[in-house]
CSV table of C-alpha atoms in Angstrom, one decimal:
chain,number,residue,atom,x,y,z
A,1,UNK,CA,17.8,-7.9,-28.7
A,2,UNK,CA,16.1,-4.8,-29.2
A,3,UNK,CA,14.8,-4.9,-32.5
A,4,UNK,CA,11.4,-4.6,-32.5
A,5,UNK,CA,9.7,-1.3,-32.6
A,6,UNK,CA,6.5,-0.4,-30.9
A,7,UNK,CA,3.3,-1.3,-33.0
A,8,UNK,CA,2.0,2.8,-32.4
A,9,UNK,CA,4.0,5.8,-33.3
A,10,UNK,CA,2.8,9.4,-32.1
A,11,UNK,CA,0.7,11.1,-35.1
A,12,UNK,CA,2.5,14.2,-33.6
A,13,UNK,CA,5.9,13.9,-32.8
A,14,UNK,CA,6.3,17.3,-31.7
A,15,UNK,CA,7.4,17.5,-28.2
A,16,UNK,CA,9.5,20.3,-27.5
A,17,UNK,CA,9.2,22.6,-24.6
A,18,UNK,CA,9.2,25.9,-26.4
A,19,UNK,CA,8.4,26.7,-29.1
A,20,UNK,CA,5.3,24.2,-28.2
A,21,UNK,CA,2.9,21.7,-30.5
A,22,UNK,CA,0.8,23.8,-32.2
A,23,UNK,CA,-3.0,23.5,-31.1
A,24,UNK,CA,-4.9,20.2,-33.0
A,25,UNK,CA,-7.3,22.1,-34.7
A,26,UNK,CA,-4.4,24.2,-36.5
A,27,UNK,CA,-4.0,25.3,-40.1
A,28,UNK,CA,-2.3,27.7,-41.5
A,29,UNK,CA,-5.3,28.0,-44.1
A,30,UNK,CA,-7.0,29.6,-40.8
A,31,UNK,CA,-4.3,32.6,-40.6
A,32,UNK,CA,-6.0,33.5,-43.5
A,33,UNK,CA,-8.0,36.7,-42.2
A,34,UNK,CA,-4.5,38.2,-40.5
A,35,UNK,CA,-4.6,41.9,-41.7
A,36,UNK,CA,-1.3,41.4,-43.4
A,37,UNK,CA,0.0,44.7,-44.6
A,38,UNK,CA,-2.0,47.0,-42.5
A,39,UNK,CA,-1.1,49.3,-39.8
A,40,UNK,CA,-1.6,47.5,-36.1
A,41,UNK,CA,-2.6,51.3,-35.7
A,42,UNK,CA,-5.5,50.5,-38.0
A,43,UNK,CA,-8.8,50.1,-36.8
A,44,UNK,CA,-8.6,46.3,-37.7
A,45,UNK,CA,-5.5,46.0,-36.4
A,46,UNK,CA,-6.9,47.4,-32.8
A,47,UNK,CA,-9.7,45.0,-32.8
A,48,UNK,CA,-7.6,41.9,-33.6
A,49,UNK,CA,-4.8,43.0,-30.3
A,50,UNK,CA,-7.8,43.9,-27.7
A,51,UNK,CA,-9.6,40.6,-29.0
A,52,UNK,CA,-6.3,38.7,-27.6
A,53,UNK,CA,-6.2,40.7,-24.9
A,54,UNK,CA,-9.8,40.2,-23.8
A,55,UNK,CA,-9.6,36.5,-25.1
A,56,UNK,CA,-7.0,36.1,-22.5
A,57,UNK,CA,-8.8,37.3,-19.7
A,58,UNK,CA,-11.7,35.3,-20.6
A,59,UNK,CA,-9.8,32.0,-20.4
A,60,UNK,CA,-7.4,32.6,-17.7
A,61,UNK,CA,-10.3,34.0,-15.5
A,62,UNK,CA,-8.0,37.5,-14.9
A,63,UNK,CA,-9.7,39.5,-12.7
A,64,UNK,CA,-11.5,42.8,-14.5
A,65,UNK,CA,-9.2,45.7,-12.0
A,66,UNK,CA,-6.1,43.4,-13.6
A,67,UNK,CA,-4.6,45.1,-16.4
A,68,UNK,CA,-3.3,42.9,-19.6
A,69,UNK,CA,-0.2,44.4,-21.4
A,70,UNK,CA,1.2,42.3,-24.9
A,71,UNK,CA,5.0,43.4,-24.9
A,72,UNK,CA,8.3,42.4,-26.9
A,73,UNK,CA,10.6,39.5,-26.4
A,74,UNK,CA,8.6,37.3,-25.5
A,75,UNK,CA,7.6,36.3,-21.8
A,76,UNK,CA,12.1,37.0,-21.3
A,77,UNK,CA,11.1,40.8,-22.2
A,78,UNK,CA,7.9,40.8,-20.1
A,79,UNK,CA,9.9,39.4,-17.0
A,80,UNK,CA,12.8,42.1,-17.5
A,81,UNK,CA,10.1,44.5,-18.0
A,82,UNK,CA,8.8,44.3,-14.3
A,83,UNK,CA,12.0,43.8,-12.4
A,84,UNK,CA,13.7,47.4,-13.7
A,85,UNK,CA,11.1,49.1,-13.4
A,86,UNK,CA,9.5,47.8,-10.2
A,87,UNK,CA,12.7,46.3,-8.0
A,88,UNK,CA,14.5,48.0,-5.5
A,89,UNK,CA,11.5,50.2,-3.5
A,90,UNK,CA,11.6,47.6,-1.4
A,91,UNK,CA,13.7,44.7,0.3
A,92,UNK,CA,13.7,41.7,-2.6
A,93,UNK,CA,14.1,37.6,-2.6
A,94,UNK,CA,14.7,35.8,-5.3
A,95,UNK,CA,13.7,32.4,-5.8
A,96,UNK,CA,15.1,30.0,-8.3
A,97,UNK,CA,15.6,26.2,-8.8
A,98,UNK,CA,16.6,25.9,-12.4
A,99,UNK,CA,18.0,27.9,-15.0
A,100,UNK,CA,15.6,31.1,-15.9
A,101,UNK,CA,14.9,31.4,-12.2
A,102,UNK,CA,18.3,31.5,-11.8
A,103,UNK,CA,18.5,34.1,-15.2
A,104,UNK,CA,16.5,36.5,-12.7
A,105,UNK,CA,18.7,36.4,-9.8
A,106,UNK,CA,21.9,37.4,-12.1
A,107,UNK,CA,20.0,40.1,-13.8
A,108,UNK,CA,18.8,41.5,-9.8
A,109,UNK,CA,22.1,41.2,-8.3
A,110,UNK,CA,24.4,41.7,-11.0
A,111,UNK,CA,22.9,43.8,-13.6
A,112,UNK,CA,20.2,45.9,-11.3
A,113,UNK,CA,22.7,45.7,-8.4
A,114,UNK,CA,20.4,44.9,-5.8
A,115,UNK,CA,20.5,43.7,-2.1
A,116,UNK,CA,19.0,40.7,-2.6
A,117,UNK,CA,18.3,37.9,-0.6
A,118,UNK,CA,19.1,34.5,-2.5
A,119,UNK,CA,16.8,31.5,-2.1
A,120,UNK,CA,18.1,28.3,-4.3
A,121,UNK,CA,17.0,24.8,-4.7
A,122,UNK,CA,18.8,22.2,-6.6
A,123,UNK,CA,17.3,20.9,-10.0
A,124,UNK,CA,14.3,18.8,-9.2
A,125,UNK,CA,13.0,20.5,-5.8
A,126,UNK,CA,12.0,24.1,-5.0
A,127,UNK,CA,12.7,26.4,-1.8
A,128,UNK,CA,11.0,26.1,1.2
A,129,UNK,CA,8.3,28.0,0.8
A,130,UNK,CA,7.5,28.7,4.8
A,131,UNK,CA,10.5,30.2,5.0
A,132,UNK,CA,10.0,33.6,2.2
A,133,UNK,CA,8.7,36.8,3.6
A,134,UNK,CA,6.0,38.4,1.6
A,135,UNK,CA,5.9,41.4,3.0
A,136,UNK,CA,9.4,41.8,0.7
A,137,UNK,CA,9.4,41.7,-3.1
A,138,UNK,CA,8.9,38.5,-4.4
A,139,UNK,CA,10.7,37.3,-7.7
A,140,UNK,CA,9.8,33.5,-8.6
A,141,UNK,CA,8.9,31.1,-11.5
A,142,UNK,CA,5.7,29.1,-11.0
A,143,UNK,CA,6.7,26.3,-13.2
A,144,UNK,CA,10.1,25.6,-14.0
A,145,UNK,CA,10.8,25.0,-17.7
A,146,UNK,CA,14.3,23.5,-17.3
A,147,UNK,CA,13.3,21.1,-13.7
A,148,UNK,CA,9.9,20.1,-14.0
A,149,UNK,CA,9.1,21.5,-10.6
A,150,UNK,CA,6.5,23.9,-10.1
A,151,UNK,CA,4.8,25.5,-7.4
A,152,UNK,CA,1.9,23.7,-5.7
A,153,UNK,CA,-0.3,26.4,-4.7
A,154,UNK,CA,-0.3,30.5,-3.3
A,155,UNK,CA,-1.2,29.7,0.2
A,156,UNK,CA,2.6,31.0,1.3
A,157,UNK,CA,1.8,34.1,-0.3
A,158,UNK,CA,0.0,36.3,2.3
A,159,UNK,CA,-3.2,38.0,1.3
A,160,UNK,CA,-2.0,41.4,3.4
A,161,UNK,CA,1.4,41.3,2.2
A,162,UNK,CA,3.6,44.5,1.3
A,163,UNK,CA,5.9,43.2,-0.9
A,164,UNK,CA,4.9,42.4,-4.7
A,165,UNK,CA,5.1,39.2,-6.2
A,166,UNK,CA,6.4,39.2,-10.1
A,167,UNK,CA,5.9,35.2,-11.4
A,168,UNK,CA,7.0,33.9,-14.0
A,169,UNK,CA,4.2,31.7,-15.3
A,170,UNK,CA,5.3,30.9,-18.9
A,171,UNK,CA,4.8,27.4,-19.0
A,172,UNK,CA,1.9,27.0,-16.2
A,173,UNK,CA,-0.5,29.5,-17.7
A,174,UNK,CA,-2.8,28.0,-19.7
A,175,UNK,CA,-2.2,24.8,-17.8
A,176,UNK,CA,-2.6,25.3,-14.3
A,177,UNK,CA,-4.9,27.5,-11.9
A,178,UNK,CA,-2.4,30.7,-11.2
A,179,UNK,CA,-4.0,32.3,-7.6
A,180,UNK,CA,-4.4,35.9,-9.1
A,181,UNK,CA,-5.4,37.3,-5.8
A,182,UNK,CA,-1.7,36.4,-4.3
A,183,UNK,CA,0.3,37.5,-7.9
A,184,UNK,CA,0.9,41.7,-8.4
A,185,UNK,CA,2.8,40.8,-11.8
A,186,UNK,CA,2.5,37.4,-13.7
A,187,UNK,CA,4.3,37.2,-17.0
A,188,UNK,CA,3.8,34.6,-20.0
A,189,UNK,CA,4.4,33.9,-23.9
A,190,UNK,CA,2.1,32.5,-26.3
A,191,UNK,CA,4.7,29.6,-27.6
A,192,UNK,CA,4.4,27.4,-24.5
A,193,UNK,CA,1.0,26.0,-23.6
A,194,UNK,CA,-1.2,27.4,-26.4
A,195,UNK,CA,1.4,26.9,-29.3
A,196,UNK,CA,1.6,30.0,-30.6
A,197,UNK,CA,4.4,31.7,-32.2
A,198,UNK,CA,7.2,33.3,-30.3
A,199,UNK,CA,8.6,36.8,-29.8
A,200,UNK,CA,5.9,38.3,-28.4
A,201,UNK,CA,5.1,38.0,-24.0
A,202,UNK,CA,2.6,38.8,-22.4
A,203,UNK,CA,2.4,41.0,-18.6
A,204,UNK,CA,-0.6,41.0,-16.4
A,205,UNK,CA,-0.2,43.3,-13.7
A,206,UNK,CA,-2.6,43.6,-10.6
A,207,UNK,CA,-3.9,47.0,-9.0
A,208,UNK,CA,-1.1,46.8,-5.9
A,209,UNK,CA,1.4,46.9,-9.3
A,210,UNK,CA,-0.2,50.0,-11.2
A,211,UNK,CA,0.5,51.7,-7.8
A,212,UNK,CA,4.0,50.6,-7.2
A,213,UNK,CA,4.3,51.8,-11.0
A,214,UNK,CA,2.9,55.4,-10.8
A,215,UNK,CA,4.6,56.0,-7.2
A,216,UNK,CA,8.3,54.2,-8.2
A,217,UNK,CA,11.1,55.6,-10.4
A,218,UNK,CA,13.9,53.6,-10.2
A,219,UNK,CA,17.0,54.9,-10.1
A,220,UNK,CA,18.4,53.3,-13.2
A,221,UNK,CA,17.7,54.2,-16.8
A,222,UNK,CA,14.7,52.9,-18.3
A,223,UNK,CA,15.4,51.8,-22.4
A,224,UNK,CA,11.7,52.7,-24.1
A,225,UNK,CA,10.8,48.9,-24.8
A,226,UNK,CA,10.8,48.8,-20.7
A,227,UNK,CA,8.5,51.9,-20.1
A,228,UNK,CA,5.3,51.3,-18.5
A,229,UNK,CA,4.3,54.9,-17.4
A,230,UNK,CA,4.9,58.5,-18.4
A,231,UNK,CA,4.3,61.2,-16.4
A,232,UNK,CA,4.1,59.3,-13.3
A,233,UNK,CA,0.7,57.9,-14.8
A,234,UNK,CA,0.3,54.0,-16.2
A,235,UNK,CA,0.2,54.1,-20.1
A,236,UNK,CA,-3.2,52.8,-20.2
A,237,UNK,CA,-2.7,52.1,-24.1
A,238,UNK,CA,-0.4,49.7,-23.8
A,239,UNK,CA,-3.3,47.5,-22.2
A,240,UNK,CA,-5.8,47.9,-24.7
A,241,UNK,CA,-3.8,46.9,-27.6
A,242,UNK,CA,-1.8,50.1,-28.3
A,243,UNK,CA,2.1,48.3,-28.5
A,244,UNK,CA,5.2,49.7,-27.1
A,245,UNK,CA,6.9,48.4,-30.3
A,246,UNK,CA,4.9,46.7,-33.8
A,247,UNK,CA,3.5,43.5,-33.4
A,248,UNK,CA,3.5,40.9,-35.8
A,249,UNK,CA,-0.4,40.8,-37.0
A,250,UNK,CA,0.6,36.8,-38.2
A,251,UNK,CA,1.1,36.1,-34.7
A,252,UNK,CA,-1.9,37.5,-33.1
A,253,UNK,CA,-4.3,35.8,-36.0
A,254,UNK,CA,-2.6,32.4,-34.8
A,255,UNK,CA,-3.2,33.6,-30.7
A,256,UNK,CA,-6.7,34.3,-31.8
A,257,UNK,CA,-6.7,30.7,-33.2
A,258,UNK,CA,-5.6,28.9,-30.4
A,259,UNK,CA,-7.7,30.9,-28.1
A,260,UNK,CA,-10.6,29.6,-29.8
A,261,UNK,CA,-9.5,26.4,-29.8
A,262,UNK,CA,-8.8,26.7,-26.1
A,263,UNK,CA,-12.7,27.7,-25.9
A,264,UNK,CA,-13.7,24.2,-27.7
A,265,UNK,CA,-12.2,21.9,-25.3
A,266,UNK,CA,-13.2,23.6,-22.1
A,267,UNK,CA,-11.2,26.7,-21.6
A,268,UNK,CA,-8.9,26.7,-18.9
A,269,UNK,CA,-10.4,23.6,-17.3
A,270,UNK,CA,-10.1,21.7,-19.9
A,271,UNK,CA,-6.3,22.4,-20.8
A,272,UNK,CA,-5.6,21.8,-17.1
A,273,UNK,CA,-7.2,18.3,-17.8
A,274,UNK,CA,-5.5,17.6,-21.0
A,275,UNK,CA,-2.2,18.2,-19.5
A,276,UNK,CA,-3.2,16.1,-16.0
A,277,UNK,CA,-3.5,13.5,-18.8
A,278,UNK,CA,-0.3,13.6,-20.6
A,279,UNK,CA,1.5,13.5,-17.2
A,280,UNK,CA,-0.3,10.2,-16.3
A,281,UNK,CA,0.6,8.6,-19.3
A,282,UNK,CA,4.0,9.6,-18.4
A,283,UNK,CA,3.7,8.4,-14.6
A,284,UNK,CA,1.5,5.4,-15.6
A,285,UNK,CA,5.0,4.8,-17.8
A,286,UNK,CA,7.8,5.5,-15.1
A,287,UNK,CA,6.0,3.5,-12.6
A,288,UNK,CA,6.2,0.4,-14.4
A,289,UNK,CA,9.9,0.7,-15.8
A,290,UNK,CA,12.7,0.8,-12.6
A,291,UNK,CA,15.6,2.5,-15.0
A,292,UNK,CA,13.8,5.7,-15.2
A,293,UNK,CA,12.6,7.9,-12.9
A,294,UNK,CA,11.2,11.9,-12.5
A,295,UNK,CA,13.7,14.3,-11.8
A,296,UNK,CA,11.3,15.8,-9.3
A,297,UNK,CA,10.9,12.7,-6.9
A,298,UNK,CA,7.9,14.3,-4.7
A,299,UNK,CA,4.4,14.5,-6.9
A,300,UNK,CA,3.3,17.4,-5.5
A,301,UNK,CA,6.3,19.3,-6.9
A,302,UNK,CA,6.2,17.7,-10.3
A,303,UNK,CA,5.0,20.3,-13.7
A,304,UNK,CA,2.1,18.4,-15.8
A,305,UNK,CA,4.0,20.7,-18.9
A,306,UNK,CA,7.7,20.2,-18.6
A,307,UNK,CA,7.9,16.5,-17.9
A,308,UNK,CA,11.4,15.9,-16.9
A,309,UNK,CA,13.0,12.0,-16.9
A,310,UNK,CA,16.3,10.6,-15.6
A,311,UNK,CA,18.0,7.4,-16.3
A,312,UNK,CA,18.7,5.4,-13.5
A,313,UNK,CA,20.2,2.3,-14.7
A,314,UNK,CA,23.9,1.4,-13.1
A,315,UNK,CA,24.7,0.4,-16.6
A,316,UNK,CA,25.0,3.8,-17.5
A,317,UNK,CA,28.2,5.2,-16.6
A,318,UNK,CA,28.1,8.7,-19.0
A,319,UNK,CA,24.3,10.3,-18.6
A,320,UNK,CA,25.3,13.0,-20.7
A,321,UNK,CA,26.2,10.6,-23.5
A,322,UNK,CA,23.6,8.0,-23.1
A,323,UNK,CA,20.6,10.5,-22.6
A,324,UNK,CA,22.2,12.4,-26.0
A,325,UNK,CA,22.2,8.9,-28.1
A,326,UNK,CA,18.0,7.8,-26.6
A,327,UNK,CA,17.4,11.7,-27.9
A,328,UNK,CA,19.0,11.0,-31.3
A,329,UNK,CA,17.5,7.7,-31.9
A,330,UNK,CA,14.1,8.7,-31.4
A,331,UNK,CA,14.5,11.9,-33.2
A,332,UNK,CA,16.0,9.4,-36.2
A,333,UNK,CA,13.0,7.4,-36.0
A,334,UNK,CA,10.7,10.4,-36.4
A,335,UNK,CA,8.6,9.4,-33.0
A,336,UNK,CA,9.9,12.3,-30.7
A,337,UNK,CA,11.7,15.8,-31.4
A,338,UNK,CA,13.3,18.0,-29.4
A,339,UNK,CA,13.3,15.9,-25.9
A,340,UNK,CA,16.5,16.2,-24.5
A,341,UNK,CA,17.3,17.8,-21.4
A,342,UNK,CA,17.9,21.4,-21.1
A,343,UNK,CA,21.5,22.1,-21.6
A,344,UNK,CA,22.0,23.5,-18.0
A,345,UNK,CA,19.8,21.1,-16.6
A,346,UNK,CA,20.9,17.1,-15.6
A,347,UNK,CA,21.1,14.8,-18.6
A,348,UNK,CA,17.8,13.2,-19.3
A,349,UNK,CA,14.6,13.6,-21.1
A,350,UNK,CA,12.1,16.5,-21.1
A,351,UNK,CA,8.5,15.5,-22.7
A,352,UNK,CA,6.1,18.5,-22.9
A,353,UNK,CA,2.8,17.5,-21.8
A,354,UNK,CA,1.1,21.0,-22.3
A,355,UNK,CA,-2.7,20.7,-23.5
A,356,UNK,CA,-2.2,21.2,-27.3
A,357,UNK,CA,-0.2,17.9,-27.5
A,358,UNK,CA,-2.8,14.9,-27.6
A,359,UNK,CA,-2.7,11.8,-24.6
A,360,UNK,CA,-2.1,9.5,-27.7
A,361,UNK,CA,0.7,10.7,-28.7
A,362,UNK,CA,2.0,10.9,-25.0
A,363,UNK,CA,1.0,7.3,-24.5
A,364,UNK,CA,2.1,6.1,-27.9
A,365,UNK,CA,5.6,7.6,-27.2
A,366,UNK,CA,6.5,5.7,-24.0
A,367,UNK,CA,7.3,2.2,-25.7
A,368,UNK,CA,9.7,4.0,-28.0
A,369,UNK,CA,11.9,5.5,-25.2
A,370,UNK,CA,11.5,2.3,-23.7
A,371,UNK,CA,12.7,1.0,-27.0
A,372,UNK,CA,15.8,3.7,-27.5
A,373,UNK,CA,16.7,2.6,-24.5
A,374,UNK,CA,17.2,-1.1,-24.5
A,375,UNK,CA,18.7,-0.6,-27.7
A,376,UNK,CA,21.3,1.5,-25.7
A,377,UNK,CA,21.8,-0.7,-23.5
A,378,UNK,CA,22.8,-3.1,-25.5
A,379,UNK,CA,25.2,-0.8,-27.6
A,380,UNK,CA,26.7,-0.6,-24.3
A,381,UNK,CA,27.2,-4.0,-23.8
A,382,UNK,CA,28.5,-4.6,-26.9
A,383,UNK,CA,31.3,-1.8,-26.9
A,384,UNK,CA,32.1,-3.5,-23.1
């Protein structure tokens, strides 16, 4: 009978995959010097946008020739930002193996019309690698959000390539070591691994990128919340705090706060370690429990953020169903929100194990699903 519960519940129960756990230390007491009301135009307001600006450089270890750029809709806009106005100067592949990867192949072939050569994996694995050609535009996501798999490392990426390679690193910046020397654009939003509030992305572009930039026009028109340069020259303002469009001053005070909080557990080192942590408790978890398994069966494949689970039990005969009813039990109980599956993705779980959620509250949640489950189980058996 599964009646028991667990003798720990999470202190946090907060375990979606975007928008993320806020930071430990955070309180909304400690927004309190926002310039609310003031121009972003305002000298204040300039300090506080090049202060997130440097503060992300500082942490991510960005190289000083990269330039940093805050622009709308989040790391969606920052993504679409550097496909229209940097595809189709040269031959492009596009990578995908789960949904927003495959979001960025629609938007190359379909919307930008492109040539494009097609690379898929199914959910749970990624291309083979070996097989892309860097001396072509690259368009790939580094983690995948919706899968769990992310890229190991940039050694497939050639150090003399031609092409440019535009990642999208939303939910494996500020988690795991990005190889700036092999990524020309990298794009991000603060609401994945630092918590922060959403709408607003982030674009780091190398110096190979500038060029493409200031020597490309692409023959489509460019809507103004896409524009990058005028004149044929980069809009340096844009990476120095000066907006395409008006920020939300709320939103930078609480980046600022998470970047110091970033700073008080070891900067990016540290965050990586915090998130190596949560996926242990995870794997410490699946390891001893035969019903459940990673959706990304090979470890060196498998995201220490987006933590992705499948049931395996022949019991089960609807995942869909049974996934949906663990989700709502543990949601009911108040020990885990927001851990179902991606709705493209296959039924399951998806914990996220990004730095600002705590190992104890990782730990503390396993017996729970383990819990939700047996108590499905048994529904099962007793609607048989």
């Amino acid at each position: 009978m599964a009646t028991q519960y667990p003798a720990t519940r999470p202190a946090n129960p907060r375990f979606s995959s975007g928008p993320c756990a806020k930071p430990p230390a955070f309180d909304l007491a400690k927004l309190a010097d926002a310039p609310l009301g003031r121009s972003h135009r305002a000298a204040v307001g300039k300090a506080k946008l090049k202060a997130a600006i440097d503060g992300t450089r500082e942490i991510l270890g960005i190289p000083d020739d990269y330039r940093i750029g805050m622009v709308p809709a989040s790391d969606t806009g920052a993504v679409e930002m550097a496909m229209w106005t940097m595809l189709g100067a040269r031959k492009v592949e596009m990578l995908a193996w789960e949904s927003f990867g495959a979001g960025w192949v629609t938007d190359a072939v379909k919307q930008l019309k492109l040539d494009a050569v097609v690379k898929e994996a199914p959910y749970g694995e990624i291309v083979d690698l070996s097989t892309v050609d860097t001396d072509n535009d690259v368009v790939f996501t580094w983690n995948g959000t919706t899968s769990g798999a992310r890229v190991p490392n940039g050694d497939w990426i050639k150090s003399d390539r031609a092409g440019l390679t535009i990642c999208d690193a939303t939910s494996a910046a500020f988690a795991q070591h990005l190889p700036w020397d092999k990524l020309d654009v990298t794009t991000f939003s603060w609401q994945k691994v630092l918590g922060g509030e959403a709408a607003h992305g982030m674009i780091v572009l190398s110096p190979r990128a500038v060029e493409r930039l200031e020597s490309y026009t692409p023959p489509w028109p460019l809507p103004k919340i896409f524009r990058l340069t005028k004149g044929g020259k980069l809009i340096e303002g844009i990476f120095v705090g000066e907006t395409i469009n008006t920020p939300s001053m709320l939103a930078i005070e609480d980046y600022l706060l998470a970047l110091d909080w970033a700073r008080s557990v070891g900067g990016l080192a540290g965050l990586c370690e915090r998130a190596n942590q949560n996926l242990a408790a995870v794997q410490s978890f699946v390891a001893e429990n035969d019903w459940i398994a990673f959706l990304v069966n090979d470890p060196e494949y498998r995201s220490n953020t987006s933590v992705c689970l499948k049931f395996t039990d022949d019991r089960i005969t609807d995942g869909a169903a049974f996934a949906k009813a663990v989700v709502k039990r543990l949601d009911a109980e108040g020990v885990a929100y927001d851990i179902g599956a991606y709705r493209d993705a296959p039924p399951g779980l998806r914990i996220w194990c990004g730095g600002t959620v705590e190992a104890t509250d990782v730990a503390a949640l396993m017996p729970w699903i383990k819990w939700a489950f047996e108590a499905e189980i048994e529904a099962l058996s007793q609607a048989a």
